[in-house]
Amino acid sequence: MSQNVPLFANNQANLHSNQAGQQANQNQQNLGLPPVQGTQGNNSNSNGGYNSNSNWKHSPSRNFAKNQTNHQGGFQNPQSHHMKNAKGKFTFRNGHKGKGLRNESEGKFALANSSNQGKQGKRSLSLSYTEQEIERWREERRKHYPSKSNIEKKISEKMINSEVIEREANIRRELPDSYAWTTLNEHPSLESDSVPVVDLNDPNSLQLLGHACKTWGVFQLTNHGIPQSLVHAMESAARSLFSLPAQQKLKVARSPGQISGYGFHLIAAFWDKQQWSECFTIVGSPLEHYAQLWPQDYTKFCCITEEFEREIKRLASRLVWLMLASLGISKDDVEWDGPKGDDQNASAVFQFNSYPSCPDPDRTLGLVPHTDSSLVSIVHQSNIDGLQVFREGTGWFTIQPVPGALVINVGDLMSILSNGLYSSVLHRVLVKRAQHRISLVYHYGPPAAVKIAPLAKLVGPSHPPLYPPVTNWNEYISTKAKLKGKALPSLRLYDPLMK
Ligand SMILES: O=C(O)CCC(=O)C(=O)O
Ligand SMILES: [Fe+2]
């Protein structure tokens, strides 16, 4: 299976079908599924104990339309019509099933009925429903009527489902060769607590943060201001997503050329070997995908995601400015800062990662070594370790989860902006035999159309530019894809060690 495709155009997604009709065809091929978790059913009711009295629980998703423009940046936004379409679709479907979306669907039908019935008692169908509604109802009935062809279709869908499930079960019993990485132990793994921890309430946080970025390119952040209940609710939503049956997840499989959706991690495209993970990516609004994943509960998950993204975006922006401030850079030195320094147009990619338990964790990787393409990436790694960072000359350091802390990675674009004073951190993820690890990763970048170059203040005769300008984030990502993930070192204009 070739994965030699640009980043964010993962061809794994080609092998994931959205339609039952295509599935029969796929069935002949290697389905290319990640080792998906959770054929045992939907636990979509879990909400991580998030407090039903908190404001954000009740905040309607009205901001999503606005958020879409905020988040989509230069990325294609496959969900620009979410609100409208999803409503239309589900209004109808739920109206007939009599569940979900009460206010929208039932409201509509109830209105027609109550006004007519109130005045005239029992009315014929044609008077209570519009022609269009009756036609739609007929259409639904035609689709579900147990005709010979419908029954055959259902049987073949069931067979496909059971093949997917069986394939999953096999993968879970024995690691297929396609997942075995021989490079896994090239460098030692070290158990250590030396990865810096920065407390944002510490009066010296700016210096500590700057030092951590210079020496490690990564740190754990405490007192970051994102409520723990919200983080847990978001983690719980991700867990719920990954524990949906495989066929349900495949309904939102990433389409060719798209970023959003379910599939392998976006970096999988760089390698021929598989990684022991599955991933769900959000750019813009997740509404349409959520509505397919959780037809009954999607508004709840939308609210959690919307609130979480709002908080984490604010934190990411703050971190970028703190990182730059610790190099003596102010907002006035950065051209792409918004008029109020509010980063309204910043781009972001939000990812849920899942690393299911693995029969042979010592021979495979959840994620291969990579640097993030962002300015800064924020990782919530729950309480299960697995994330490791690389130190030249030493080896792989495990980032031991600190309760309540978030992991902050310096990304490639920050390396460019800082003219190499900060280096993006090389990291990877190991998997567990008996634990299912989930992580939430927020990749934060500049507005989509913005050129990224070493900041003028950080360039001088003794510090010539280490990198050429990058036209924009998208272009950088394409370059990275072409160079199989090795973009940053190959962009260097000279070797900093030979300076
Ligand atoms: O799962 C993790 O801890 C890190 C994931 C990661 O590095 C990524 O998604 O880029
Ligand atoms: Fe990463």
Short mmCIF file of N, CA and C in Angstrom, two decimals, residues 3-12 181 254 259 263-279 281 349 351 353 355 365-374 387 412 426-429 441 443 477 480-481 483-486:
data_model
loop_
_atom_site.label_atom_id
_atom_site.label_comp_id
_atom_site.label_asym_id
_atom_site.label_seq_id
_atom_site.Cartn_x
_atom_site.Cartn_y
_atom_site.Cartn_z
N GLN A 3 2.00 4.93 0.60
CA GLN A 3 1.60 6.08 1.41
C GLN A 3 2.37 7.30 0.97
N ASN A 4 2.92 7.20 -0.25
CA ASN A 4 3.76 8.28 -0.73
C ASN A 4 2.90 9.42 -1.26
N VAL A 5 2.19 10.07 -0.39
CA VAL A 5 1.28 11.15 -0.78
C VAL A 5 1.55 12.34 0.12
N PRO A 6 1.14 13.52 -0.34
CA PRO A 6 1.41 14.70 0.48
C PRO A 6 0.77 14.62 1.87
N LEU A 7 1.38 15.29 2.79
CA LEU A 7 0.82 15.38 4.12
C LEU A 7 -0.59 15.96 4.01
N PHE A 8 -1.46 15.46 4.85
CA PHE A 8 -2.86 15.88 4.86
C PHE A 8 -3.62 15.41 3.64
N ALA A 9 -3.05 14.50 2.87
CA ALA A 9 -3.82 13.89 1.79
C ALA A 9 -3.62 12.39 1.89
N ASN A 10 -3.76 11.93 3.13
CA ASN A 10 -3.46 10.54 3.46
C ASN A 10 -4.30 9.57 2.62
N ASN A 11 -3.62 8.75 1.86
CA ASN A 11 -4.40 7.88 0.99
C ASN A 11 -4.98 6.69 1.73
N GLN A 12 -4.65 6.56 3.01
CA GLN A 12 -5.36 5.53 3.78
C GLN A 12 -6.85 5.77 3.69
N TRP A 181 8.53 -2.29 13.38
CA TRP A 181 9.56 -1.28 13.09
C TRP A 181 10.90 -1.75 13.65
N ARG A 254 -11.59 9.99 6.56
CA ARG A 254 -11.02 11.13 5.85
C ARG A 254 -11.08 10.87 4.34
N ILE A 259 -8.28 16.91 5.32
CA ILE A 259 -7.56 16.76 6.59
C ILE A 259 -8.50 16.21 7.65
N GLY A 263 -9.03 8.30 10.47
CA GLY A 263 -8.08 7.49 9.70
C GLY A 263 -6.80 7.30 10.48
N PHE A 264 -5.73 7.07 9.73
CA PHE A 264 -4.42 7.02 10.37
C PHE A 264 -3.99 8.44 10.72
N HIS A 265 -2.97 8.52 11.54
CA HIS A 265 -2.39 9.83 11.84
C HIS A 265 -1.90 10.44 10.53
N LEU A 266 -1.95 11.77 10.46
CA LEU A 266 -1.59 12.44 9.21
C LEU A 266 -0.15 12.17 8.78
N ILE A 267 0.73 11.91 9.73
CA ILE A 267 2.12 11.67 9.34
C ILE A 267 2.33 10.26 8.78
N ALA A 268 1.31 9.43 8.84
CA ALA A 268 1.46 8.06 8.32
C ALA A 268 1.83 8.07 6.85
N ALA A 269 1.45 9.15 6.17
CA ALA A 269 1.69 9.24 4.73
C ALA A 269 3.19 9.19 4.40
N PHE A 270 4.05 9.49 5.38
CA PHE A 270 5.49 9.54 5.09
C PHE A 270 6.16 8.17 5.05
N TRP A 271 5.50 7.17 5.60
CA TRP A 271 6.18 5.89 5.73
C TRP A 271 5.37 4.75 5.12
N ASP A 272 6.09 3.69 4.73
CA ASP A 272 5.39 2.53 4.18
C ASP A 272 4.87 1.63 5.30
N LYS A 273 5.58 1.63 6.41
CA LYS A 273 5.12 0.80 7.55
C LYS A 273 3.91 1.46 8.22
N GLN A 274 3.15 0.64 8.92
CA GLN A 274 1.99 1.16 9.64
C GLN A 274 2.34 1.53 11.07
N GLN A 275 1.54 2.41 11.63
CA GLN A 275 1.73 2.77 13.03
C GLN A 275 0.51 2.34 13.82
N TRP A 276 0.75 1.96 15.07
CA TRP A 276 -0.32 1.38 15.89
C TRP A 276 -1.18 2.49 16.50
N SER A 277 -1.90 3.14 15.64
CA SER A 277 -2.73 4.23 16.15
C SER A 277 -3.84 4.54 15.16
N GLU A 278 -4.84 5.20 15.64
CA GLU A 278 -5.91 5.73 14.81
C GLU A 278 -6.12 7.17 15.23
N CYS A 279 -6.75 7.93 14.38
CA CYS A 279 -6.75 9.37 14.62
C CYS A 279 -8.04 9.99 14.07
N THR A 281 -9.32 13.88 13.08
CA THR A 281 -8.80 15.24 12.93
C THR A 281 -9.93 16.23 12.67
N VAL A 349 -5.10 22.80 13.74
CA VAL A 349 -5.55 21.44 13.45
C VAL A 349 -5.66 20.73 14.80
N GLN A 351 -6.44 17.31 16.90
CA GLN A 351 -6.41 15.87 16.66
C GLN A 351 -6.69 15.06 17.92
N ASN A 353 -5.91 11.35 19.18
CA ASN A 353 -5.12 10.15 18.83
C ASN A 353 -5.52 9.00 19.75
N TYR A 355 -4.28 5.00 20.78
CA TYR A 355 -3.27 3.95 20.68
C TYR A 355 -3.82 2.73 21.40
N LEU A 365 5.36 1.00 16.83
CA LEU A 365 5.28 2.37 17.31
C LEU A 365 3.86 2.90 17.14
N GLY A 366 3.44 3.69 18.11
CA GLY A 366 2.15 4.37 17.96
C GLY A 366 2.29 5.51 16.98
N LEU A 367 3.35 6.24 17.13
CA LEU A 367 3.70 7.30 16.16
C LEU A 367 5.20 7.29 15.96
N VAL A 368 5.63 7.37 14.73
CA VAL A 368 7.07 7.36 14.42
C VAL A 368 7.68 8.72 14.80
N PRO A 369 9.02 8.75 14.95
CA PRO A 369 9.66 10.02 15.30
C PRO A 369 9.32 11.11 14.29
N HIS A 370 8.92 12.25 14.81
CA HIS A 370 8.57 13.38 13.94
C HIS A 370 8.66 14.68 14.73
N THR A 371 8.72 15.77 14.02
CA THR A 371 8.55 17.07 14.66
C THR A 371 7.19 17.59 14.20
N ASP A 372 6.57 18.46 14.98
CA ASP A 372 5.27 19.02 14.58
C ASP A 372 5.51 20.19 13.64
N SER A 373 4.60 20.36 12.67
CA SER A 373 4.79 21.42 11.67
C SER A 373 4.28 22.78 12.14
N SER A 374 3.75 22.83 13.34
CA SER A 374 3.08 24.02 13.86
C SER A 374 4.06 25.08 14.38
N LEU A 387 4.55 8.98 25.32
CA LEU A 387 5.20 10.04 24.54
C LEU A 387 6.67 10.14 24.96
N ASP A 412 7.97 23.31 14.11
CA ASP A 412 8.94 23.71 13.07
C ASP A 412 8.86 25.21 12.76
N LEU A 426 11.96 16.50 18.43
CA LEU A 426 11.69 15.21 17.79
C LEU A 426 11.02 14.32 18.83
N HIS A 427 9.88 13.77 18.49
CA HIS A 427 9.17 12.94 19.46
C HIS A 427 8.49 11.75 18.79
N ARG A 428 8.14 10.77 19.58
CA ARG A 428 7.46 9.56 19.07
C ARG A 428 6.55 9.03 20.17
N VAL A 429 5.75 8.03 19.82
CA VAL A 429 4.84 7.47 20.84
C VAL A 429 4.97 5.95 20.85
N VAL A 441 -4.36 16.57 20.73
CA VAL A 441 -3.24 17.42 20.28
C VAL A 441 -3.78 18.61 19.49
N HIS A 443 -2.59 21.57 17.23
CA HIS A 443 -1.48 22.15 16.46
C HIS A 443 -1.87 23.57 16.07
N ILE A 477 3.88 22.51 4.78
CA ILE A 477 3.39 21.14 4.97
C ILE A 477 3.58 20.31 3.70
N LYS A 480 7.14 19.42 3.48
CA LYS A 480 7.45 18.37 4.44
C LYS A 480 7.02 17.00 3.91
N ALA A 481 5.86 16.99 3.26
CA ALA A 481 5.37 15.74 2.69
C ALA A 481 6.32 15.23 1.62
N LEU A 483 9.41 15.80 1.34
CA LEU A 483 10.69 15.40 1.92
C LEU A 483 10.51 14.33 3.01
N LYS A 484 9.36 13.70 2.96
CA LYS A 484 9.06 12.60 3.89
C LYS A 484 9.31 13.00 5.35
N GLY A 485 8.85 14.16 5.70
CA GLY A 485 8.92 14.58 7.10
C GLY A 485 10.21 15.27 7.50
N LYS A 486 11.19 15.32 6.60
CA LYS A 486 12.50 15.86 6.99
C LYS A 486 12.69 17.31 6.55
#
